[in-house]
Structures are given as C-alpha cells and as structure tokens.
Coordinates of C-alpha atoms and ligand atoms in Angstrom, one line a residue:
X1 CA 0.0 239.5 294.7
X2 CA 2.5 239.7 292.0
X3 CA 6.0 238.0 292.4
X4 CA 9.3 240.2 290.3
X5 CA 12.0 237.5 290.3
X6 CA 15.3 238.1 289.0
X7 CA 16.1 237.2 285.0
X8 CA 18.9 234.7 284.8
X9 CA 20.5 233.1 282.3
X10 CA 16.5 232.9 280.6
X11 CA 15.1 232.2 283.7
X12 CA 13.1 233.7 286.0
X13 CA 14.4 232.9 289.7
X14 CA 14.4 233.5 293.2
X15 CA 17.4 235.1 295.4
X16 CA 19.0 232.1 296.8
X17 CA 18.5 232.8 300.3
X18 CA 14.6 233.8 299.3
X19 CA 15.0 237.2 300.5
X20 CA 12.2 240.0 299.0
X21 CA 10.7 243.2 300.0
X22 CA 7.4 244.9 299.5
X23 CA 7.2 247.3 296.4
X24 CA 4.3 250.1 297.5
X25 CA 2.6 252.2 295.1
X26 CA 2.6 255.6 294.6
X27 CA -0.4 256.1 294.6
X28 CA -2.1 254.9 297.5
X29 CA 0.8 253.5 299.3
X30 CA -0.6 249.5 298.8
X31 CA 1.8 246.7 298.3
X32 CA 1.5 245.9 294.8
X33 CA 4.1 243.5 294.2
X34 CA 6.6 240.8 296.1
X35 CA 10.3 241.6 294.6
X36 CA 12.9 239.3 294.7
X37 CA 16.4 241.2 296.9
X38 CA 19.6 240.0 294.9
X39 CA 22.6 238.5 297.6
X40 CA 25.7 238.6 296.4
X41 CA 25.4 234.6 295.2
X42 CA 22.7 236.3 292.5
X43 CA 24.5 238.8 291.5
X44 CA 27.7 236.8 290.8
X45 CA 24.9 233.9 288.8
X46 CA 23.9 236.9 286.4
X47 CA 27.3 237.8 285.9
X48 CA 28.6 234.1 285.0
X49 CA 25.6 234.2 283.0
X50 CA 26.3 237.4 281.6
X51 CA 30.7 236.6 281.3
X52 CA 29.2 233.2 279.7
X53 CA 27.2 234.3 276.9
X54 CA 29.5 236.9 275.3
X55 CA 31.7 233.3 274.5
X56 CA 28.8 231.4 273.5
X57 CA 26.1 231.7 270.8
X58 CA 25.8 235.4 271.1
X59 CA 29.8 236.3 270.4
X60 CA 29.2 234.3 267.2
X61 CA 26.4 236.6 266.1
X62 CA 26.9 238.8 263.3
X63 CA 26.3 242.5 263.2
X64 CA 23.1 241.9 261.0
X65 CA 22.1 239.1 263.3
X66 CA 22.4 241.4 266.3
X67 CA 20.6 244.1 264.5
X68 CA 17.7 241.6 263.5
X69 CA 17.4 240.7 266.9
X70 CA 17.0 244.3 268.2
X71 CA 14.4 245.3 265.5
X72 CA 12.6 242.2 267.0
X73 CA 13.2 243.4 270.8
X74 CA 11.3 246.6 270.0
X75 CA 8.8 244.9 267.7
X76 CA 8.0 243.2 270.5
X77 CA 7.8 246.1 273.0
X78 CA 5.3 247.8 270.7
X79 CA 2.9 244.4 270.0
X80 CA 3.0 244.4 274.2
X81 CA 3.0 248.2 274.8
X82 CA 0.0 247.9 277.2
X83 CA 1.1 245.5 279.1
X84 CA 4.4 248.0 279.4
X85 CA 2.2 251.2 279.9
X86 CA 0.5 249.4 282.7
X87 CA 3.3 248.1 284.5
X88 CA 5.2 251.5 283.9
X89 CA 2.0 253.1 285.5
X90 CA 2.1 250.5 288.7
X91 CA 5.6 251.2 289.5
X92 CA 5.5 255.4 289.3
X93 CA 1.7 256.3 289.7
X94 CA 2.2 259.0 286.7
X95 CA -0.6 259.8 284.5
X96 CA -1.0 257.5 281.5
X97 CA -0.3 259.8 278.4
X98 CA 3.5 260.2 279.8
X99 CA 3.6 256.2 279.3
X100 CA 2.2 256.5 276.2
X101 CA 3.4 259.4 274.0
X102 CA 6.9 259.5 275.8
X103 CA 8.0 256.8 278.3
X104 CA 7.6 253.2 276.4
X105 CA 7.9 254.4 272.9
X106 CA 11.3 255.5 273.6
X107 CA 12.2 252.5 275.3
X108 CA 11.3 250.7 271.9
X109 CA 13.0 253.5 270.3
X110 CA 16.4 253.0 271.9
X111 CA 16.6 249.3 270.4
X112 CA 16.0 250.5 266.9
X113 CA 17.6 253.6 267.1
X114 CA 21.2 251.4 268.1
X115 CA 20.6 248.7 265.6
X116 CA 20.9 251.4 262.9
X117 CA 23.8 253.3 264.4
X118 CA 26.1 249.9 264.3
X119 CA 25.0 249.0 261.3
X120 CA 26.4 252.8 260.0
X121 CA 29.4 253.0 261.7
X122 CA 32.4 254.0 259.5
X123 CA 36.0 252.7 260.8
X124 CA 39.3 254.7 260.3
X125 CA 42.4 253.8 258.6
X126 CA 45.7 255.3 258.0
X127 CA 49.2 255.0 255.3
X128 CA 51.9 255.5 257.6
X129 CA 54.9 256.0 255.6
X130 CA 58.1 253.8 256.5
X131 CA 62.2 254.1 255.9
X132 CA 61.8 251.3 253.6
X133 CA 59.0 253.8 251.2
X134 CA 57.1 250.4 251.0
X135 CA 54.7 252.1 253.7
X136 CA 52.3 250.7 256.5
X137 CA 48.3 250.3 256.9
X138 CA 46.6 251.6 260.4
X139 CA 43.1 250.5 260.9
X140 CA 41.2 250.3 263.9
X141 CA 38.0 247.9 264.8
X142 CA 35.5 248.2 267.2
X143 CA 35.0 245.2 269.9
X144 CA 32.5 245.1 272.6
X145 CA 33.8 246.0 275.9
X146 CA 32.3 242.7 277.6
X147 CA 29.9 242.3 280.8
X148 CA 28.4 245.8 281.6
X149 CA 26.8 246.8 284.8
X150 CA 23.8 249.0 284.1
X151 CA 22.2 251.3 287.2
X152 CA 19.1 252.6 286.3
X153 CA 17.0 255.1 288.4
X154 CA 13.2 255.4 288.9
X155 CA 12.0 258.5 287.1
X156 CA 11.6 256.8 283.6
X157 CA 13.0 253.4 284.3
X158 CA 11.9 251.8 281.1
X159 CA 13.2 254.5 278.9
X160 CA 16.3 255.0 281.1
X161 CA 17.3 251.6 281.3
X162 CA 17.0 250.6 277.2
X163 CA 18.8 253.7 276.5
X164 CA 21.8 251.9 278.3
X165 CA 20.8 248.2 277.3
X166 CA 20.1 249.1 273.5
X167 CA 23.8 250.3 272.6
X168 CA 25.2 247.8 274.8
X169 CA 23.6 245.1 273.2
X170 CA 23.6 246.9 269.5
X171 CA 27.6 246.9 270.0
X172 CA 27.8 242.8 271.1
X173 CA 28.1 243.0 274.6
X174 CA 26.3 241.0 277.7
X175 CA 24.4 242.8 280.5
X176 CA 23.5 242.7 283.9
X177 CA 20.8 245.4 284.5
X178 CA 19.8 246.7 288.7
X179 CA 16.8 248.6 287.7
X180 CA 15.8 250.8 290.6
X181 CA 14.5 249.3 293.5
X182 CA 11.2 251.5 293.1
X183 CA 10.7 250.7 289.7
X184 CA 11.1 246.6 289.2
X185 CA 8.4 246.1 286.8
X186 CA 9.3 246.7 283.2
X187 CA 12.6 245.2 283.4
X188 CA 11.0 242.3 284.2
X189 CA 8.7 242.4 281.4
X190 CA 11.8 243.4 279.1
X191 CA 13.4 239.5 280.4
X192 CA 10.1 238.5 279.1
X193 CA 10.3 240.2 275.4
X194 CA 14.3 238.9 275.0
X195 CA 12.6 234.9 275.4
X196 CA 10.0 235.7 273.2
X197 CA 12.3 237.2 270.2
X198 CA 14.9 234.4 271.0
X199 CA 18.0 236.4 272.3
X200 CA 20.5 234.1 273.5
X201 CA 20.1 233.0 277.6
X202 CA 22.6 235.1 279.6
X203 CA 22.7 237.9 277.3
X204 CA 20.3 240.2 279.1
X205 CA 20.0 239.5 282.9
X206 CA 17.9 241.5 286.2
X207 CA 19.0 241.4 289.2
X208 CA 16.5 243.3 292.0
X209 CA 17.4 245.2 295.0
X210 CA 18.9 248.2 296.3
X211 CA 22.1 250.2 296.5
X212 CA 24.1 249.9 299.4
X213 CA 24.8 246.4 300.7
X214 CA 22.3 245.1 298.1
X215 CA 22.4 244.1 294.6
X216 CA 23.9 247.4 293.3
X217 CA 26.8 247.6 295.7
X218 CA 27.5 243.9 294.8
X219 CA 27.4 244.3 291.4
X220 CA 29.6 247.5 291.1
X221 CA 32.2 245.5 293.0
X222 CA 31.8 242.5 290.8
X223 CA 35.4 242.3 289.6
X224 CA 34.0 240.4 286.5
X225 CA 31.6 243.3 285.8
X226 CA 34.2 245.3 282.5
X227 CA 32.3 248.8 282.7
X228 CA 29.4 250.4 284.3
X229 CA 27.0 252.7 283.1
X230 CA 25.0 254.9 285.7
X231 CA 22.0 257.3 286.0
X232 CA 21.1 258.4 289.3
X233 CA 22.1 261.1 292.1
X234 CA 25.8 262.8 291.8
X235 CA 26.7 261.4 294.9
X236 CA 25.5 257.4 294.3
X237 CA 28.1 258.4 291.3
X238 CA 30.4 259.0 293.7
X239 CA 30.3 255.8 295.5
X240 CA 30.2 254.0 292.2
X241 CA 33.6 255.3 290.8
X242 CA 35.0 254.1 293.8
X243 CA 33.9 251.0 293.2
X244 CA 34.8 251.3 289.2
X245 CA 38.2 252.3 290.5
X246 CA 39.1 248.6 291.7
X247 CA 40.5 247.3 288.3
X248 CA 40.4 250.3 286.8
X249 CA 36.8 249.6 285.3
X250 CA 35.1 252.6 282.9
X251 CA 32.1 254.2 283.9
X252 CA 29.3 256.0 281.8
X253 CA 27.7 258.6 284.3
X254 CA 24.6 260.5 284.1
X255 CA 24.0 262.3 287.3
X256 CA 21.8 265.3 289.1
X257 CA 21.3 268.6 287.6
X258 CA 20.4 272.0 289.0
X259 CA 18.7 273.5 285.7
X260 CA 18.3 277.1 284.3
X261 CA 15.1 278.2 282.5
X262 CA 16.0 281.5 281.1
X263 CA 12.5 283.6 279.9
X264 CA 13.3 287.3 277.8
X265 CA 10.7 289.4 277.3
X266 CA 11.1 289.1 273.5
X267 CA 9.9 285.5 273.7
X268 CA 6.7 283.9 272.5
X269 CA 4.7 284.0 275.6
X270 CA 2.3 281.6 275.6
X271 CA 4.8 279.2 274.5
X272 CA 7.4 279.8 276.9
X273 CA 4.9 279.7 280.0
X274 CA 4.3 276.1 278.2
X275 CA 7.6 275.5 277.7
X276 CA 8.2 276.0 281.3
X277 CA 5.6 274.4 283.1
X278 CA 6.5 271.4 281.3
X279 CA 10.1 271.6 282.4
X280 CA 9.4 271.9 285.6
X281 CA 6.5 270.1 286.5
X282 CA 6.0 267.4 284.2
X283 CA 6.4 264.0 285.7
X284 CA 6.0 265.7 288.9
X285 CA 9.1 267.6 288.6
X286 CA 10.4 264.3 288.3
X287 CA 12.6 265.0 285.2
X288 CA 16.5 265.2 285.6
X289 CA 16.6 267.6 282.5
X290 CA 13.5 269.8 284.7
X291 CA 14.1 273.1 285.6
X292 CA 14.2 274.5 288.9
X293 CA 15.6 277.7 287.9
X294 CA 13.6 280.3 286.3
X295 CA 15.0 283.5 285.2
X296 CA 12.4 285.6 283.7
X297 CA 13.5 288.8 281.9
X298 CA 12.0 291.7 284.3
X299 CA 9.7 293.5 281.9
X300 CA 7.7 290.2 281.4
X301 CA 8.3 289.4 285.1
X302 CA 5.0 289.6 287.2
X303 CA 2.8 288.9 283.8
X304 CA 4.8 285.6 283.9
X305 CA 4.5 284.4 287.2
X306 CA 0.9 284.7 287.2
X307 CA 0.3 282.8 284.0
X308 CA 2.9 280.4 285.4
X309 CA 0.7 280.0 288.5
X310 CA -2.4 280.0 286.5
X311 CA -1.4 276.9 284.8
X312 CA -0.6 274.7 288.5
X313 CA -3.7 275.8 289.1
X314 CA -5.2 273.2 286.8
X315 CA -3.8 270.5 288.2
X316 CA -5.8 268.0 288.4
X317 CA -4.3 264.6 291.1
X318 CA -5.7 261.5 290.4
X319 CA -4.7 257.5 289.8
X320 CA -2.7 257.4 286.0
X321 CA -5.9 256.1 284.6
X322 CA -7.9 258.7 285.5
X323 CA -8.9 260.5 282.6
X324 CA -10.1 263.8 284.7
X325 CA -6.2 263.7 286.3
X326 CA -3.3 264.8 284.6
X327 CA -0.8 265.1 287.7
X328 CA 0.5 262.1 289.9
X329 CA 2.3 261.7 293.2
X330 CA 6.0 261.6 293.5
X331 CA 7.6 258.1 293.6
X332 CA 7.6 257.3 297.5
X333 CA 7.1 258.6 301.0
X334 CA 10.6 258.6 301.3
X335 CA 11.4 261.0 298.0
X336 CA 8.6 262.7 299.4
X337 CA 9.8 263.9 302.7
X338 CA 12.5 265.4 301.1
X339 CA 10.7 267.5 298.6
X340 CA 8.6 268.8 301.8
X341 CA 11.6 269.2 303.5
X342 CA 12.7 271.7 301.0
X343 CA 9.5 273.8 300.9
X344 CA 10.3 274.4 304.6
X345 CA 13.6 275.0 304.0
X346 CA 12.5 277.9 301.0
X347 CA 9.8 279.1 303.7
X348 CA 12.8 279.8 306.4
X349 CA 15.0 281.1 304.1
X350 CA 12.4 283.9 303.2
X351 CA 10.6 282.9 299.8
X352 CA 7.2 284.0 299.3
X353 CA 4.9 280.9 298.3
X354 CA 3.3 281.8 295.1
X355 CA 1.4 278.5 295.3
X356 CA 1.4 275.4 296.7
X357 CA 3.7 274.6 299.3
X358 CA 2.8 271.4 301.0
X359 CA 0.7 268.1 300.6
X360 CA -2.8 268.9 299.0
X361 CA -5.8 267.2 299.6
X362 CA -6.7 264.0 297.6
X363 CA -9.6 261.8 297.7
X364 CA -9.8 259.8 300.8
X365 CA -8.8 256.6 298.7
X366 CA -5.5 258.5 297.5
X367 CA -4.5 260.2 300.7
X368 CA -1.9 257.5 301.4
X369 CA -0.2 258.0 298.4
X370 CA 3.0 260.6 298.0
X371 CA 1.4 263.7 296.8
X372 CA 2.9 267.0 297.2
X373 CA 1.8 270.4 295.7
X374 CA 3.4 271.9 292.7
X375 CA 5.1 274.8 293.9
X376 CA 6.5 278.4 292.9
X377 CA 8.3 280.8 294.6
X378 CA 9.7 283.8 294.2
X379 CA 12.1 286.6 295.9
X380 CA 15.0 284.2 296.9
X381 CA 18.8 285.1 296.0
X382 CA 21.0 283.2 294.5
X383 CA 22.7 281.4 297.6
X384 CA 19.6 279.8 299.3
X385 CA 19.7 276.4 299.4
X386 CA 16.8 276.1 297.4
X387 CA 18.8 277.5 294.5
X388 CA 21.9 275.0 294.9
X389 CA 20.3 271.8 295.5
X390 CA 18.6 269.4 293.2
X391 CA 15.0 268.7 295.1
X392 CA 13.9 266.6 292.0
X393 CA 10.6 267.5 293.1
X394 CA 7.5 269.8 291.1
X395 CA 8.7 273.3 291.8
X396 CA 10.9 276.2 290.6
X397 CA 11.9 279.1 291.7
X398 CA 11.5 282.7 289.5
X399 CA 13.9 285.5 289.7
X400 CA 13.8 288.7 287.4
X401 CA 17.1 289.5 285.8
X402 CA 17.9 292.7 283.8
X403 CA 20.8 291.6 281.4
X404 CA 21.9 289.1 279.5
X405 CA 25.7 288.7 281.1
X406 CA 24.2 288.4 284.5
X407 CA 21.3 285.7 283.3
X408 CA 24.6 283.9 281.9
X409 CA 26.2 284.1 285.0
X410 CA 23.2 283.2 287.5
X411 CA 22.9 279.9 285.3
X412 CA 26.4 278.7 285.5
X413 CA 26.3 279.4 289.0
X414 CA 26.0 275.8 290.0
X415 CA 27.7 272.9 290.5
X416 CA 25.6 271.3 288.2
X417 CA 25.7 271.1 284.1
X418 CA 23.2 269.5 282.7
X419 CA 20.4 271.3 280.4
X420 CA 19.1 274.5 280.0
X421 CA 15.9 276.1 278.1
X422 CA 16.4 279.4 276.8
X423 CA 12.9 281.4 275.2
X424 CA 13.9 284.2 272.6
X425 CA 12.5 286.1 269.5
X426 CA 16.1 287.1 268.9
X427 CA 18.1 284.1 266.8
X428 CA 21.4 285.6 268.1
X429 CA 20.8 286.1 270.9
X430 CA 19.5 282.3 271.2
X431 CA 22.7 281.2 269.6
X432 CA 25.0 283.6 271.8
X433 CA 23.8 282.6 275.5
X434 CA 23.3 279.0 274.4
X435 CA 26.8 278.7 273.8
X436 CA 27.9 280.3 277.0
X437 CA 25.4 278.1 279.4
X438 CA 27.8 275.2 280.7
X439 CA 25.3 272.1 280.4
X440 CA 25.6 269.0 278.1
X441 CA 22.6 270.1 276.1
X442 CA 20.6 273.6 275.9
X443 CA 16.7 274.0 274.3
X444 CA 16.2 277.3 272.4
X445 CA 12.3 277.6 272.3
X446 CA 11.4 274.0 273.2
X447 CA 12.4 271.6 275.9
X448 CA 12.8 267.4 276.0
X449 CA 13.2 267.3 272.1
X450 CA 16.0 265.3 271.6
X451 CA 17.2 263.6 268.7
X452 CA 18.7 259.7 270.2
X453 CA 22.0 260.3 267.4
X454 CA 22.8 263.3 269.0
X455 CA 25.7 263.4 271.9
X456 CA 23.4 263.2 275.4
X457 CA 25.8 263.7 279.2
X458 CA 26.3 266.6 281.4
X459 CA 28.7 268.8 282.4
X460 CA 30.8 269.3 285.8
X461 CA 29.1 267.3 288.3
X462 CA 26.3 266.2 286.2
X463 CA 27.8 263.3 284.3
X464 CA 31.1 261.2 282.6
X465 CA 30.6 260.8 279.1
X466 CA 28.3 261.2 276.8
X467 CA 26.0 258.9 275.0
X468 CA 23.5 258.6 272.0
X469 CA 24.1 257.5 268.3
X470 CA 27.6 257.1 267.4
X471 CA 29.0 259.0 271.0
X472 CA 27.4 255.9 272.7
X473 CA 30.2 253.4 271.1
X474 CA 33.0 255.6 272.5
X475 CA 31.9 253.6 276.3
X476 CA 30.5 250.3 274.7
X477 CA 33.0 249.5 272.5
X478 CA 37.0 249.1 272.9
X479 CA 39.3 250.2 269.8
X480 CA 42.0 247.8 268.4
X481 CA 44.7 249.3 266.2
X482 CA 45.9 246.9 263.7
X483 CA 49.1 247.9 262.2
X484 CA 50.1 246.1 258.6
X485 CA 53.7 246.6 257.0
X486 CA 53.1 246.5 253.6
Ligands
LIG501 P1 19.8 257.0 293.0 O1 21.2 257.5 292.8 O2 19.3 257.1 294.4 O3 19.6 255.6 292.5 C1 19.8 255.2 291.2 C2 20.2 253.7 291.2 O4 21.4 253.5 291.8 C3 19.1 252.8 291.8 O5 19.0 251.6 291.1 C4 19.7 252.5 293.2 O6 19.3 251.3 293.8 C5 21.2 252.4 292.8 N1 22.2 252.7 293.9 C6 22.0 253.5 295.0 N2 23.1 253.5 295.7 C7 24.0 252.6 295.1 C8 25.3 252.2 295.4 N3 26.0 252.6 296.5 N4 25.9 251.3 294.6 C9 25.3 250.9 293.5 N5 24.0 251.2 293.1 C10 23.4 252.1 293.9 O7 18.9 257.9 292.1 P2 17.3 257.9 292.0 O8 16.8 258.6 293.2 O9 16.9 256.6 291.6 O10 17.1 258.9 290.7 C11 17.0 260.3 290.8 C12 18.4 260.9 290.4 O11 18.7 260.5 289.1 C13 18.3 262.4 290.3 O12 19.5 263.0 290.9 C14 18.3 262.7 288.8 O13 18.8 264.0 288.5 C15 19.2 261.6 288.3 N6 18.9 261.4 286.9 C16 19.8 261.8 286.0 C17 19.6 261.6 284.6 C18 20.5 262.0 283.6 O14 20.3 261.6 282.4 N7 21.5 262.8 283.9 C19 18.4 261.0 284.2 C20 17.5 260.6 285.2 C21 17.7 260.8 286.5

C-alpha cells in the first residue's frame, strides 16, 4: 500500500501525532493509498519552513535564477509525465486521454507559462512636478507578497494547484500547498520534481488533510500564512475569508458556478451539440467552467435534444485505462450522493428524464465505484432547484427560448458568474450577448480554450480576483512606490 506523507522543508514526513486516513478510489471504492492527516504542529513546521526560505537561499535568487528553476520544474513534469498521468488517474478514476491531452500538460504549462510572464513585466514610473521646478521620479517595484496558503480542489488537482503554485513561485514567494483531501497524489510527486531540479528546501511544502478542523482550517488561521489563494465551493470561500479576515490577509478566490450554454438556431450544429456535450459532461460534469444550463434556440429545439441524447448514449464506463471506456465515475460516494440527490430532486420538481437519471450498471468489478448516469432533462422553469444550484455532477438541463433579451436574462439569472458558451453563425450577435452575460469569461463557438496570459476569475459569487499572465501578479506580488526628489 502506498504511504503520501507531507513535503517539509525537502523532506518527506509523517504528521507528528502519526495520524492518516484511507484514500479510496473511484473506481472501485479500494484503498489505494495511506495519507498522512496534517495537526496543527504540521502545518505550523511547513509554514516556518515556508516563512524560512523566503529569507534564505531562495530570497537571494535572481529573477533569471527563478525562471531557470521553473523551466526545470516543468522539464521535469514532462520527462515524468507517466508517472503524473498515473497517479492523476489513481486519485480521480477519469479516463486517461483527459490526463494526457489536458490535465498534466497544463500543470507543466503553468510553470513555464509564469517564468515568461515575470521575465516580461514592465514597471511604471512617473515625473511629478515640484514648487522647486527641479521635479520628482515615481516608480513602483514588484515584491513577493511572502508565505501563501494554496487550497486546491479535486476536479483537476494537478492542473489546479500549479496554476496557483507557478505565479507564486514565478514572482519569489514560499508556499504551503493543502491539495484536496481526495486528490493527494500529484502534489506529492510535484515535492518529488522540486528535489530533483534543486529548488531550495522550504520553498514548496504539502501538507495533507481536510478542511474543517484539519490541515486547511489550520492553515487558513496560520497568522504567519501573508495571503491565500482558493479554488473550491462558494461557501468553503466563505469560511476562508473569515479566516483571511484575522490580520487582514488577501485572498485569491475561484469558486462554484451555475453555467449558461446558450445554442441559436443559426449555429453550426454538429459543432455546438460537441461543444456542449463537452461542457457538460466532460470529466463527468466535473468541470467548474461545465454547463448545466442549456438554452437552445426553439426552432433547433427538439432536433437538439435528441442529438444531445444520442451522444450520452455512447458512453462507454470503464477503469481510465480502458481503451473501450471513455467516461469515469465521479470522485467519491460522498460527491456521489449528492449528484443522486439532485436527480430526485429534478424528478419531484416535474422534469422529464431524457436519459439517465440514476446509477447504471458497471461490471461487477466496478459496481463499488461512484458511477452515476449522465443525465438530461428537460421542461423545468427557471426557479427549480435544479436550475439555481451547482450539482457539479454530469447533467444539464435544456430549455427552448424564443429571443435573444430573454436568453440574456435567463443566464444572468443566477447567483453565479463564471463562464458561458454561446453557438452563433451571426458575429454580432456573438459579440452583443457575450458582452451582456455576467461571467469572468464567455466561449463564442468553442469551450475550455483558454489562453494562460489572459485574465481567468469569476463574477458575483463565483470568485475574488482574477488570475493568469500579468493579472496573476496583481495577488502575488505587493507594489512599493519609491519616490526620488530630484
Ligand atoms: P471544496 O470547497 O469542498 O474543497 C476545496 C478545498 O478546500 C479542499 O482542499 C478542502 O479540503 C478545502 N477545505 C474545505 N473546507 C475548508 C475549510 N473550512 N478551511 C480550509 N480549507 C477547506 O471544493 P471541492 O469539492 O474540492 O471542489 C469542487 C468545487 O470547486 C466546485 O464548487 C467547483 O465549482 C469549484 N471549482 C472552481 C473552479 C474555478 O476556477 N472557479 C475550478 C475548479 C473547481
């Protein structure tokens, strides 16, 4: 059985108090793997660690050093990509091609991707004019912001996580990382990869656990911890800015979302009946950024839902090595009982099942694993719970609309602000509603294409900030004004 320790300071180590819990697969629902459970004793070691290091070797680095060191990170994620596809595969049960054309290249991705944003980043300066006409010089410089807290989820933990640890390393800072307590593996290996490529001890540390009265909880409270970046539910945010609130400590939040697909009848249809089974099914609907919303223009309506359902229909469940399968279970039994609980709920409220609806049948090997159906519905209004709530699960509801303003308005109808995929013929049309959806990024005629310079964070209750590229130093760096009379 494999044993996940926590990264220290270099080392891998126990919890002081030897505590550990089981992680289970997906799949089958086996223990895969012993993981270490950080105490509060852990969390503050990684955090010394972490407060040490940004005085020590590392603080003396230069920007090229750091950006050598980076290149070298995801050199070294790509020479070991199968041991990170495998592991990545272990901890979420999805099919291998997500780990391979999406998940770990990213996560290799986000080191480079940061190493070449800081090594590009202009700084501002200003003449002031003074009483004296001899004039003063304003110029501001970017420091790192110090020890940052990074809470990762479990949907794409490797990508998720470097996309936080990348900047924050790219702009000089420490970190102590709480990767989800579902998905320990590839942070582990990541501890691994910063000894090989020689990053300084305490620069990059793991600490295991959970939220609440575990490792997260104790390292959002750290009062040494400077900022914390999030991803995870809207309400773990919640809980989080409370704790960021004792010494006023910044947070970075990317949170739920309740997303809008929006189909018109002058759209390429074959692609946008892609376009939207991928949005809301890929990853087993795992995918903050999914869509759970469909609005389908009512011409194209019934045409759509078929092909829509035609396409779940060739799901395929299996192990993420299966070559036959090309659909895996959702992350836990728990995560699964609340996706079920919301195909009831659509069922009460009066939607008619176009298919799926409830746990399908697996090979006797797999039917201890979390599987659930991919589901569509249809003939719901705009108030059922189904609509409001993030299920984070493989389904989406279709509703036919008749105008644009009203497709505009059933969108923003949610508490939520994250993405949106619009399918068009019409470029103005495209441009028009795109700018009117309320989200942090919208998809004309595509969906997941992402460029990592561009600004990435939600809207409303979907997220603080935004990061990517340059945005990304507005949370991991602090601005000093330095004012010179000349
Ligand atoms: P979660 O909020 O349950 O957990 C996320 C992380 O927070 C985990 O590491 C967990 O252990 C930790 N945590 C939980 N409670 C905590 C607490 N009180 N204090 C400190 N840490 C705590 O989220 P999840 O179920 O892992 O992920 C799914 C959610 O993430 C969905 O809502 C999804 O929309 C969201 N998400 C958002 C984005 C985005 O970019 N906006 C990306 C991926 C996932």
């Amino acid at each position: 059985m494999k044993q996940i320790n926590h990264f220290i300071n270099g080392e891998f180590v126990l919890s002081a108090d030897n505590k550990q819990f089981g992680k289970r697969s997906p799949v089958d629902h086996r223990i895969i793997a012993q993981i270490s459970e950080a105490g509060k004793v852990d969390v503050d070691l990684a955090v010394k660690a972490a407060r040490t290091a940004l005085k020590g070797e590392w603080g003396q680095f230069t920007m090229e050093q750091r950006v050598d060191i980076l290149y070298g990170v995801a050199d070294e994620i790509t020479r070991r990509f199968d041991d990170f596809v495998e592991a990545e595969m272990a901890d979420t049960g999805q099919p291998k091609a997500v780990m391979t054309h999406a998940f770990i290249p990213r996560g290799a991705a986000n080191f480079k991707i940061f190493a070449d944003v800081i090594k590009n980043v202009p700084s501002e300066s200003f003449q002031t004019t003074t009483p004296d006409g001899l004039g003063a010089l304003n110029y501001s410089i970017r420091v790192p912001k110090g020890v940052i807290g990074v809470i990762s989820p479990w949907n794409a933990p490797f990508l998720l996580m470097t996309w936080k640890v990348g900047p924050a390393l790219a702009c000089g800072n420490t970190v102590v990382v709480k990767p989800s307590e579902e998905t320990p593996l590839t942070a582990t290996l990541l501890g691994e990869v910063m000894n090989t490529v020689g990053v300084p001890k305490g620069v990059f540390n793991v600490v295991h656990g959970f939220g609440p009265d575990s490792a997260g909880e104790f390292l959002t409270h750290h009062s040494n911890v400077d900022a914390i970046t999030f991803t995870g539910e809207t309400c773990t945010g919640t809980a989080i800015m409370k704790a960021a609130s004792e010494g006023m400590r910044d947070v970075s939040f990317e949170l739920g979302g309740k997303n809008a697909g929006i189909v018109f009848a002058d759209s390429d249809f074959d692609k946008a009946v892609d376009g939207i089974y991928r949005s809301s099914f890929l990853n087993s609907g795992q995918v903050c950024l999914g869509t759970e919303r469909v609005y389908v223009e009512r011409p194209i309506f019934e045409k759509f839902v078929a092909a829509l359902k035609k396409k779940v229909e060739q799901v395929r469940y299996g192990r993420p090595d299966d070559k036959e399968a090309n659909y895996g279970p959702l992350i836990s039994h728990e995560h699964q009982a609340k996706v079920l609980s919301y195909y009831e709920k659509a069922v009460e409220e009066g939607a008619t099942v176009v298919i799926g609806g409830g746990v399908p049948t697996v090979p006797d090997e797999l039917k201890h694993g979390a599987w659930v159906e991919p589901t569509i519905w249809t003939g719901l209004g705009e108030n059922a719970t189904i609509m409001k709530e993030e299920i984070f699960g493989p389904c989406c509801h279709i509703t036919p609309f008749d105008e644009e303003q009203q497709v505009i308005n059933w969108a923003n109808d949610t508490k939520y602000g994250l993405s949106t995929t619009i399918w068009t013929g019409d470029l103005s049309r495209a441009h028009r509603v795109a700018a009117k959806i309320e989200v942090g990024i919208s998809w004309i005629n595509s969906w997941f294409l992402r460029d990592l310079r561009t600004a990435f964070g939600g809207s409303k209750q979907s997220g603080i900030g935004r990061e990517g590229g340059v945005h990304s130093l507005e949370f991991y760096t602090e601005t000093r004004n330095i004012c010179v009379k000349l």
